[in-house]
PDB file of C-alpha atoms in Angstrom:
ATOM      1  CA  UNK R   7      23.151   5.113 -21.191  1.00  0.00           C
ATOM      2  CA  UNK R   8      22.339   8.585 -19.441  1.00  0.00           C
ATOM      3  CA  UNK R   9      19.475   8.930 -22.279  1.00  0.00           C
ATOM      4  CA  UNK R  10      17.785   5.464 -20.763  1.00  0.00           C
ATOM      5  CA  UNK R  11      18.001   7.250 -17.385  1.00  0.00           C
ATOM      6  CA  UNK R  12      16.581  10.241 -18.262  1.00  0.00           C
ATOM      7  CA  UNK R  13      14.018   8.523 -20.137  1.00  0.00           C
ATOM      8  CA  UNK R  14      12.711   6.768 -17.135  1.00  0.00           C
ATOM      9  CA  UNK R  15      10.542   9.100 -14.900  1.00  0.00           C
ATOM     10  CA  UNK R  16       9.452   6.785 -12.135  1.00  0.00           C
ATOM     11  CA  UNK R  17      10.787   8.097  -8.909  1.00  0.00           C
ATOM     12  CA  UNK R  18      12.098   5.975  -6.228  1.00  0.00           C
ATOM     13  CA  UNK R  19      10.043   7.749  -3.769  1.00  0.00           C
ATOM     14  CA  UNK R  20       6.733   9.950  -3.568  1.00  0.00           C
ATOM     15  CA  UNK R  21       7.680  11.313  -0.125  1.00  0.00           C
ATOM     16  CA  UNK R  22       8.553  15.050  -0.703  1.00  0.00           C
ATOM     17  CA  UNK R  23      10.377  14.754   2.659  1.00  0.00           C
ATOM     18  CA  UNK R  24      12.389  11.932   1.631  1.00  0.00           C
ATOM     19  CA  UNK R  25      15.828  12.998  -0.204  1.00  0.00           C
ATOM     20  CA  UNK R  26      15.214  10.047  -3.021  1.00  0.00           C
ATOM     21  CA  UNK R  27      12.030  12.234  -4.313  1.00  0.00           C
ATOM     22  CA  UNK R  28      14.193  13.070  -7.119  1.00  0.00           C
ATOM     23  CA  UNK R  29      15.637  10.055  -7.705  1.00  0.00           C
ATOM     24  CA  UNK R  30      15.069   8.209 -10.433  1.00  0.00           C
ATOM     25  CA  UNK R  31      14.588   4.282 -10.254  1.00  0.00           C
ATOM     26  CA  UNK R  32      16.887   2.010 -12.634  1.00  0.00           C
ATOM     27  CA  UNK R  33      15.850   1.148 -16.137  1.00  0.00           C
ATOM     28  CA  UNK R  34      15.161  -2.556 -15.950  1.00  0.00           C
ATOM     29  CA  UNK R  35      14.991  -3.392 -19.698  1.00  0.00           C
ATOM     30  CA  UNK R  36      16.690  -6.846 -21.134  1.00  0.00           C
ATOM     31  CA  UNK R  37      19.691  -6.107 -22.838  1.00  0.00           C
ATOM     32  CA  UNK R  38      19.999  -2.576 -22.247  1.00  0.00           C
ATOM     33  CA  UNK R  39      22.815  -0.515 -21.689  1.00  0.00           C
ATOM     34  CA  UNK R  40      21.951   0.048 -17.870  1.00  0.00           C
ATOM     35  CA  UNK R  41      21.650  -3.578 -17.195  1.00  0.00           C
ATOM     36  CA  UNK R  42      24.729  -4.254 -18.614  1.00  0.00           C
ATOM     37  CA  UNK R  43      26.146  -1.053 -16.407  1.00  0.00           C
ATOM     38  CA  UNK R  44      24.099  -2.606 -13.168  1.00  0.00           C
ATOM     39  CA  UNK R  45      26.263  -6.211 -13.698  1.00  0.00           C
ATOM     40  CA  UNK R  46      29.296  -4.969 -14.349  1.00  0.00           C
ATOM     41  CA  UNK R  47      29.010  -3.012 -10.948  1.00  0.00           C
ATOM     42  CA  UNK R  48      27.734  -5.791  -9.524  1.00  0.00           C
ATOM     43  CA  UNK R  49      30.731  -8.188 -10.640  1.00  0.00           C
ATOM     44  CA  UNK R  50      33.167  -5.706  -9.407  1.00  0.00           C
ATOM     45  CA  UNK R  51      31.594  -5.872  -5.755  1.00  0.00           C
ATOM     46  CA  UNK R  52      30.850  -9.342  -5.661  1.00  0.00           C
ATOM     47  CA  UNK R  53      34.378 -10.138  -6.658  1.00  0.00           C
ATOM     48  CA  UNK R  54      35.272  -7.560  -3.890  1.00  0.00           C
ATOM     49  CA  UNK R  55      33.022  -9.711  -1.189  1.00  0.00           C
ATOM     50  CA  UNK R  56      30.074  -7.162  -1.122  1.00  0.00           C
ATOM     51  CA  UNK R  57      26.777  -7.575  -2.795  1.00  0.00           C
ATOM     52  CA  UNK R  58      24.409  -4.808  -4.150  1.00  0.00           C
ATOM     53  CA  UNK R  59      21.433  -4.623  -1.393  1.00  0.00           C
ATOM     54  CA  UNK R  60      18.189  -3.448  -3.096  1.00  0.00           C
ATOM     55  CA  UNK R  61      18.256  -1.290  -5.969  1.00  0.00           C
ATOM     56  CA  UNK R  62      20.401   1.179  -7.229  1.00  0.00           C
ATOM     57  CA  UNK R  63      18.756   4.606  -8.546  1.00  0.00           C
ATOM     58  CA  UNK R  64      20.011   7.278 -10.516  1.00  0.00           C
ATOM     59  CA  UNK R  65      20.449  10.850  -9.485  1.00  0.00           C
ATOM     60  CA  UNK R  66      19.490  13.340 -11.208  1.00  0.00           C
ATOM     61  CA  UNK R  67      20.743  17.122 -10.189  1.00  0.00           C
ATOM     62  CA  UNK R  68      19.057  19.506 -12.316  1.00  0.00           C
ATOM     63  CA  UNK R  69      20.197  22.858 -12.233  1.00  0.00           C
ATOM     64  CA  UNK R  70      20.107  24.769  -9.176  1.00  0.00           C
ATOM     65  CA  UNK R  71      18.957  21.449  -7.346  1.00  0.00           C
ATOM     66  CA  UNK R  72      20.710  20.114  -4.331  1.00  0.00           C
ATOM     67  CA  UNK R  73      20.510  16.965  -1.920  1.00  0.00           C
ATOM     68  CA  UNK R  74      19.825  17.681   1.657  1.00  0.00           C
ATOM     69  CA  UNK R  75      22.154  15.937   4.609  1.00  0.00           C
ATOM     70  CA  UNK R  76      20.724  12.236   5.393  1.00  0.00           C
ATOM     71  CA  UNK R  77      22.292   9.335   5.619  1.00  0.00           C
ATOM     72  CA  UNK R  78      21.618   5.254   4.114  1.00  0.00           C
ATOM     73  CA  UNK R  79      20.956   4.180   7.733  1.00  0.00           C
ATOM     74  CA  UNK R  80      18.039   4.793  10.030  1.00  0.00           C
ATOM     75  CA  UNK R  81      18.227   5.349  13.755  1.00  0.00           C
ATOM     76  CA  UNK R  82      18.429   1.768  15.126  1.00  0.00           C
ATOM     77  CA  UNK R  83      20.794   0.917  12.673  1.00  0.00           C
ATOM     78  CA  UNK R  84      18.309   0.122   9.281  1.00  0.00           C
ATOM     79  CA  UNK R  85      17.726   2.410   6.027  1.00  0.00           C
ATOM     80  CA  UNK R  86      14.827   3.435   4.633  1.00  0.00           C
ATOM     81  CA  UNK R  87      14.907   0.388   2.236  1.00  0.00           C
ATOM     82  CA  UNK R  88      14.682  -1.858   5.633  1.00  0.00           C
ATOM     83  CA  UNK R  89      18.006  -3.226   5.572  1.00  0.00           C
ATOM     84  CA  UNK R  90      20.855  -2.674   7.335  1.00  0.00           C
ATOM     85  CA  UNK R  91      23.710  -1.408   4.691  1.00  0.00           C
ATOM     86  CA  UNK R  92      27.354  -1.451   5.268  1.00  0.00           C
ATOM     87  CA  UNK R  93      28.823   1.108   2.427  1.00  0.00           C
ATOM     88  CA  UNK R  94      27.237   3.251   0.303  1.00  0.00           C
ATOM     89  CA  UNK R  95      28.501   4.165  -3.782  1.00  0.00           C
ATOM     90  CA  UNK R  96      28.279   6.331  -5.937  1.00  0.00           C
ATOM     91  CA  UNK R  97      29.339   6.097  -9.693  1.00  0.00           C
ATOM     92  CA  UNK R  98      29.345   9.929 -11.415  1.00  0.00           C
ATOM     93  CA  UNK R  99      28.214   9.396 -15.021  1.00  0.00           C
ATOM     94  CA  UNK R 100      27.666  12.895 -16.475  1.00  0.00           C
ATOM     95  CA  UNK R 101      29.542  15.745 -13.657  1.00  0.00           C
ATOM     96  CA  UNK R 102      29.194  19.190 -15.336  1.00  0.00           C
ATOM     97  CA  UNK R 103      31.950  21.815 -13.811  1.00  0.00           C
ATOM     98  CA  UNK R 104      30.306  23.278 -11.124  1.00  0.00           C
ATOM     99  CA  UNK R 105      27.462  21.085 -10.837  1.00  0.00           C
ATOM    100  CA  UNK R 106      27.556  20.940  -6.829  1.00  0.00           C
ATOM    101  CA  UNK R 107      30.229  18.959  -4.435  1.00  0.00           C
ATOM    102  CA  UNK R 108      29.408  15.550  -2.785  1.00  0.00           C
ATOM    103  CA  UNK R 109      29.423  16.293   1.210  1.00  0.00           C
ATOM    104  CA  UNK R 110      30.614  14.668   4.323  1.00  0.00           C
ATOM    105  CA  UNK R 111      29.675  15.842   7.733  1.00  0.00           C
ATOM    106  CA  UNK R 112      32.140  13.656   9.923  1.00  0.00           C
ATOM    107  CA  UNK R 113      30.850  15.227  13.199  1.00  0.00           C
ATOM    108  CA  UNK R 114      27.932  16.230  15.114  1.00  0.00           C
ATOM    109  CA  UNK R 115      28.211  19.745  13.867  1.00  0.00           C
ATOM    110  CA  UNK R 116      28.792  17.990  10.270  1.00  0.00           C
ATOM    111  CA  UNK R 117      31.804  19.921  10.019  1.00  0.00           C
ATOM    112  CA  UNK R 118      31.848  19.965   6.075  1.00  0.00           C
ATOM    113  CA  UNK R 119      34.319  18.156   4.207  1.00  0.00           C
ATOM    114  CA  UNK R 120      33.422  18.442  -0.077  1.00  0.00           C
ATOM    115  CA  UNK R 121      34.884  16.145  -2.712  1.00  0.00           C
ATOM    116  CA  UNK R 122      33.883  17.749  -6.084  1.00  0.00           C
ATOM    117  CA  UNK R 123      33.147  14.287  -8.380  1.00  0.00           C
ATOM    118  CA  UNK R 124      34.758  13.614 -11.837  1.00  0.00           C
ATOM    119  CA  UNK R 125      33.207  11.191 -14.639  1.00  0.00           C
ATOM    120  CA  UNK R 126      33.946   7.387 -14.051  1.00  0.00           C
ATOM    121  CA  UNK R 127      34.579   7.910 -10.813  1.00  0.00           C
ATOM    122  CA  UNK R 128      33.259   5.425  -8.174  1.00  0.00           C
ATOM    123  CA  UNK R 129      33.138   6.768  -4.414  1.00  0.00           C
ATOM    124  CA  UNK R 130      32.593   4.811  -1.610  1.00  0.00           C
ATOM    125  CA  UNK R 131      31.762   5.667   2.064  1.00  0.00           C
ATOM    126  CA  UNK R 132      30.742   3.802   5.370  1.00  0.00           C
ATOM    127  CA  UNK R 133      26.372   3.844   4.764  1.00  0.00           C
ATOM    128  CA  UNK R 134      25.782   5.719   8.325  1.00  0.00           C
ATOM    129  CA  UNK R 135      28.496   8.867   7.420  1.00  0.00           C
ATOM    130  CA  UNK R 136      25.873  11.842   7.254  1.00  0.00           C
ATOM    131  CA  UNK R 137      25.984  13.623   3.650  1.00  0.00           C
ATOM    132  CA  UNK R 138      24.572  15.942   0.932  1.00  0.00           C
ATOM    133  CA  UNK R 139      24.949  17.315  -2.480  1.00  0.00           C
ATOM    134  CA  UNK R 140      25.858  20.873  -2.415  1.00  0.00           C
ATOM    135  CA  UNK R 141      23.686  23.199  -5.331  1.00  0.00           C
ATOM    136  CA  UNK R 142      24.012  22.520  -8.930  1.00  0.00           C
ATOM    137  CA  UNK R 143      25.172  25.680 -10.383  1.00  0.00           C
ATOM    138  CA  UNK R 144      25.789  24.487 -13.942  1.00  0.00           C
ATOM    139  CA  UNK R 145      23.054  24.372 -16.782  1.00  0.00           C
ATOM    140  CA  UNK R 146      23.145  20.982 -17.287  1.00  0.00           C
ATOM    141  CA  UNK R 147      21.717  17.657 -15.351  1.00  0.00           C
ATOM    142  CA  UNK R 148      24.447  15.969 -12.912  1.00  0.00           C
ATOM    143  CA  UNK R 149      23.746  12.105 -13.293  1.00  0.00           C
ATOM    144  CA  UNK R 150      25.294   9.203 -10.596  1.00  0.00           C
ATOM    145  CA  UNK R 151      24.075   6.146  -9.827  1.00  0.00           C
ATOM    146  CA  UNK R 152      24.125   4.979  -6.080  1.00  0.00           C
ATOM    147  CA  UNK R 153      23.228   2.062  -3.623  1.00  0.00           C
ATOM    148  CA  UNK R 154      23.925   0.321  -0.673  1.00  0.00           C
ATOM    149  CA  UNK R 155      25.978  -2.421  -0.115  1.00  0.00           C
ATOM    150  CA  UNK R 156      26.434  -5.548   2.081  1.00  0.00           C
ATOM    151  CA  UNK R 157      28.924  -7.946   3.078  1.00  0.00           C
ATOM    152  CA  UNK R 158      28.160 -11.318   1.460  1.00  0.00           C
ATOM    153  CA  UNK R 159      28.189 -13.048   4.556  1.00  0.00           C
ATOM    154  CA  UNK R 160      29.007 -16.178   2.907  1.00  0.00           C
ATOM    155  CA  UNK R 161      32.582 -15.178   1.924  1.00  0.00           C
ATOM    156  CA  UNK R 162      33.222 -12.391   4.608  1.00  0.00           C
ATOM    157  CA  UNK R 163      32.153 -12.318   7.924  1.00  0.00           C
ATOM    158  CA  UNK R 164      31.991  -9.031   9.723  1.00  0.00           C
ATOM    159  CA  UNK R 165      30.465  -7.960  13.151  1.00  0.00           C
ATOM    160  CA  UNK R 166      29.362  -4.585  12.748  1.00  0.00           C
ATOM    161  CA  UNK R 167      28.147  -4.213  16.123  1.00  0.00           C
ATOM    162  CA  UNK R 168      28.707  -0.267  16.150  1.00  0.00           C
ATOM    163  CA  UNK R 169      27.397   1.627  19.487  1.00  0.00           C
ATOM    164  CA  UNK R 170      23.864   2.766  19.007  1.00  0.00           C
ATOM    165  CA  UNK R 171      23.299  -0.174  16.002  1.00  0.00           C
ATOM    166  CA  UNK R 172      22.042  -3.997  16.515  1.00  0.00           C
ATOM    167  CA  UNK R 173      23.994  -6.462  15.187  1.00  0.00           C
ATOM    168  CA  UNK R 174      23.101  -6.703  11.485  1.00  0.00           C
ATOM    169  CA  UNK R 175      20.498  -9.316  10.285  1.00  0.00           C
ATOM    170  CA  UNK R 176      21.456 -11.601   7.241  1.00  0.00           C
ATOM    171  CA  UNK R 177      19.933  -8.948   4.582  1.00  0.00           C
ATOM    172  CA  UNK R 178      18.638 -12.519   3.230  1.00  0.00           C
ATOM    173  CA  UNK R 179      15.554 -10.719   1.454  1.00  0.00           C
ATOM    174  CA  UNK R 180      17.979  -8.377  -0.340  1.00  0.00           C
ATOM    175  CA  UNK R 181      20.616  -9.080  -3.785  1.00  0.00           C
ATOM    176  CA  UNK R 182      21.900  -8.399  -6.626  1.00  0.00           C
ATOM    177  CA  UNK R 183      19.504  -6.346  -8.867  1.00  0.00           C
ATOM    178  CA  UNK R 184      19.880  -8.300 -11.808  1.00  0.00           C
ATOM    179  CA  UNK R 185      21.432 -11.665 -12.041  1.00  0.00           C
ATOM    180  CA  UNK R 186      25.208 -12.350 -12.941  1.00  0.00           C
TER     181      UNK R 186
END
Protein backbone atom coordinates (compact mmCIF):
# COMPACT_ATOMS: atom_id res chain seq x y z
CA UNK A 1 0.00 0.00 0.00
CA UNK A 2 2.68 2.80 0.86
CA UNK A 3 4.08 2.09 -2.87
CA UNK A 4 0.37 3.22 -4.31
CA UNK A 5 0.87 6.34 -2.15
CA UNK A 6 4.03 7.20 -3.16
CA UNK A 7 3.16 6.53 -6.60
CA UNK A 8 0.52 9.15 -6.65
CA UNK A 9 2.01 12.73 -6.96
CA UNK A 10 -1.08 14.89 -7.05
CA UNK A 11 -1.00 17.17 -4.10
CA UNK A 12 -3.97 18.07 -2.15
CA UNK A 13 -3.08 21.62 -2.36
CA UNK A 14 -0.97 24.10 -4.64
CA UNK A 15 -0.91 26.78 -1.91
CA UNK A 16 2.76 26.90 -0.67
CA UNK A 17 1.26 28.59 2.43
CA UNK A 18 -1.10 25.93 3.08
CA UNK A 19 0.41 22.96 5.36
CA UNK A 20 -1.36 20.18 2.89
CA UNK A 21 1.25 21.39 0.00
CA UNK A 22 2.92 18.24 0.69
CA UNK A 23 0.25 16.18 1.02
CA UNK A 24 -0.52 13.75 -1.15
CA UNK A 25 -4.25 13.05 -2.29
CA UNK A 26 -5.64 9.30 -1.92
CA UNK A 27 -5.21 6.77 -4.66
CA UNK A 28 -8.72 6.24 -5.92
CA UNK A 29 -8.21 3.07 -8.02
CA UNK A 30 -11.01 0.07 -7.97
CA UNK A 31 -9.83 -2.66 -6.06
CA UNK A 32 -6.74 -1.36 -4.79
CA UNK A 33 -5.09 -1.79 -1.69
CA UNK A 34 -5.85 1.90 -0.49
CA UNK A 35 -9.48 1.59 -1.18
CA UNK A 36 -9.73 -1.34 0.64
CA UNK A 37 -7.54 0.60 3.56
CA UNK A 38 -10.04 3.85 3.03
CA UNK A 39 -13.32 1.30 3.88
CA UNK A 40 -12.03 -0.45 6.42
CA UNK A 41 -11.36 2.99 8.20
CA UNK A 42 -14.41 4.03 7.21
CA UNK A 43 -16.38 0.91 8.75
CA UNK A 44 -14.56 1.34 11.93
CA UNK A 45 -15.93 5.06 12.29
CA UNK A 46 -19.19 4.55 10.98
CA UNK A 47 -19.71 1.70 13.36
CA UNK A 48 -18.28 4.19 15.97
CA UNK A 49 -21.15 6.94 14.89
CA UNK A 50 -18.68 9.23 12.93
CA UNK A 51 -18.37 9.47 9.23
CA UNK A 52 -15.23 10.37 7.13
CA UNK A 53 -15.90 14.20 5.94
CA UNK A 54 -14.10 14.83 2.60
CA UNK A 55 -11.09 13.07 1.74
CA UNK A 56 -8.41 11.62 3.48
CA UNK A 57 -4.68 12.36 2.16
CA UNK A 58 -1.54 10.86 2.85
CA UNK A 59 1.44 12.47 4.45
CA UNK A 60 4.40 12.26 3.33
CA UNK A 61 7.55 13.49 5.67
CA UNK A 62 10.58 13.30 3.71
CA UNK A 63 13.66 13.71 5.41
CA UNK A 64 14.40 16.76 7.19
CA UNK A 65 10.69 17.92 6.39
CA UNK A 66 8.34 19.08 9.05
CA UNK A 67 4.56 20.25 9.37
CA UNK A 68 4.02 23.70 10.64
CA UNK A 69 1.29 24.40 13.67
CA UNK A 70 -2.41 24.74 12.06
CA UNK A 71 -5.26 23.31 12.90
CA UNK A 72 -8.55 21.30 10.76
CA UNK A 73 -10.78 24.27 11.70
CA UNK A 74 -10.89 27.81 10.43
CA UNK A 75 -11.66 30.89 12.47
CA UNK A 76 -15.50 30.89 12.56
CA UNK A 77 -15.54 27.45 13.24
CA UNK A 78 -15.02 25.77 9.33
CA UNK A 79 -11.74 24.08 7.76
CA UNK A 80 -10.19 24.73 4.83
CA UNK A 81 -12.23 21.91 3.13
CA UNK A 82 -15.50 24.15 4.09
CA UNK A 83 -16.87 22.00 6.61
CA UNK A 84 -17.07 22.10 10.00
CA UNK A 85 -15.07 18.83 11.45
CA UNK A 86 -15.43 17.40 14.83
CA UNK A 87 -12.10 15.05 15.26
CA UNK A 88 -9.31 14.75 13.34
CA UNK A 89 -7.08 11.05 12.66
CA UNK A 90 -4.30 10.02 11.90
CA UNK A 91 -3.26 6.37 10.97
CA UNK A 92 0.93 6.04 10.95
CA UNK A 93 1.71 3.56 8.15
CA UNK A 94 5.51 3.64 7.72
CA UNK A 95 7.15 5.74 11.25
CA UNK A 96 10.97 5.52 10.87
CA UNK A 97 12.81 6.06 14.49
CA UNK A 98 13.31 9.49 14.67
CA UNK A 99 11.26 10.59 11.92
CA UNK A 100 9.74 13.74 13.88
CA UNK A 101 6.96 13.74 16.89
CA UNK A 102 3.22 14.55 16.27
CA UNK A 103 2.54 17.98 18.34
CA UNK A 104 -0.10 19.43 20.50
CA UNK A 105 -0.15 23.00 21.57
CA UNK A 106 -3.04 22.89 24.26
CA UNK A 107 -2.65 26.65 25.04
CA UNK A 108 -2.27 29.99 23.67
CA UNK A 109 1.45 29.81 24.04
CA UNK A 110 1.03 26.11 22.46
CA UNK A 111 2.82 24.89 25.32
CA UNK A 112 4.22 21.68 23.49
CA UNK A 113 3.08 18.39 24.34
CA UNK A 114 4.86 15.47 21.59
CA UNK A 115 3.56 11.94 21.11
CA UNK A 116 6.26 10.18 18.98
CA UNK A 117 3.83 7.74 16.54
CA UNK A 118 4.34 3.92 16.13
CA UNK A 119 3.09 1.78 12.97
CA UNK A 120 -0.71 0.82 13.10
CA UNK A 121 -1.36 3.25 15.29
CA UNK A 122 -4.55 5.38 14.90
CA UNK A 123 -4.59 8.86 16.86
CA UNK A 124 -7.37 10.87 17.33
CA UNK A 125 -7.81 14.51 18.54
CA UNK A 126 -10.66 17.19 18.86
CA UNK A 127 -10.26 18.98 14.85
CA UNK A 128 -9.71 22.68 16.42
CA UNK A 129 -6.54 21.42 18.97
CA UNK A 130 -3.60 23.47 17.26
CA UNK A 131 -0.69 20.99 16.01
CA UNK A 132 2.47 20.17 13.99
CA UNK A 133 4.93 17.60 12.97
CA UNK A 134 8.21 18.17 14.51
CA UNK A 135 11.47 17.58 11.75
CA UNK A 136 12.07 14.31 10.18
CA UNK A 137 15.49 13.42 11.13
CA UNK A 138 15.58 9.89 9.72
CA UNK A 139 16.55 8.97 6.00
CA UNK A 140 13.54 7.58 5.14
CA UNK A 141 9.80 8.96 4.15
CA UNK A 142 7.28 9.05 7.30
CA UNK A 143 3.81 8.03 5.72
CA UNK A 144 0.11 8.60 7.72
CA UNK A 145 -2.98 9.00 6.41
CA UNK A 146 -5.37 11.68 8.00
CA UNK A 147 -8.93 13.32 7.80
CA UNK A 148 -11.60 14.86 9.44
CA UNK A 149 -14.44 13.49 10.89
CA UNK A 150 -18.14 14.16 11.68
CA UNK A 151 -20.82 13.01 13.78
CA UNK A 152 -23.40 11.16 11.66
CA UNK A 153 -26.09 13.17 12.80
CA UNK A 154 -28.49 10.54 12.07
CA UNK A 155 -27.34 8.17 14.86
CA UNK A 156 -25.67 10.78 17.26
CA UNK A 157 -26.71 14.04 17.94
CA UNK A 158 -24.24 16.49 19.34
CA UNK A 159 -24.37 20.36 19.89
CA UNK A 160 -21.02 21.54 19.46
CA UNK A 161 -21.80 25.00 20.10
CA UNK A 162 -18.12 25.83 21.41
CA UNK A 163 -17.45 29.74 22.27
CA UNK A 164 -16.10 31.50 19.26
CA UNK A 165 -17.80 28.54 16.74
CA UNK A 166 -21.52 28.54 15.11
CA UNK A 167 -23.44 25.77 15.64
CA UNK A 168 -22.36 23.17 13.06
CA UNK A 169 -24.30 22.82 9.73
CA UNK A 170 -25.43 19.23 8.62
CA UNK A 171 -21.97 18.60 6.61
CA UNK A 172 -24.81 17.19 4.12
CA UNK A 173 -22.40 17.85 1.01
CA UNK A 174 -19.67 15.79 2.71
CA UNK A 175 -19.23 11.44 3.18
CA UNK A 176 -17.65 8.67 3.07
CA UNK A 177 -14.87 8.67 0.38
CA UNK A 178 -15.70 5.55 -1.11
CA UNK A 179 -18.83 3.63 -0.59
CA UNK A 180 -19.30 0.75 2.07
Amino acid sequence: MIEEFMACNQTVSDDITDTMVDDLTMPNRPGSECEKFVNTVAEFFRLRGLRICGNPWASVNRPREQTEWHTHRRQGGLSNQGHNHHLAFIYYLNVPRKSGDLVFGFDEQRTETPITPRESELILFDARLQHRVRKNRSKEIRLSVSGNLVWDEEDLFINDCSPNTEPDDDCDDCGLTVET
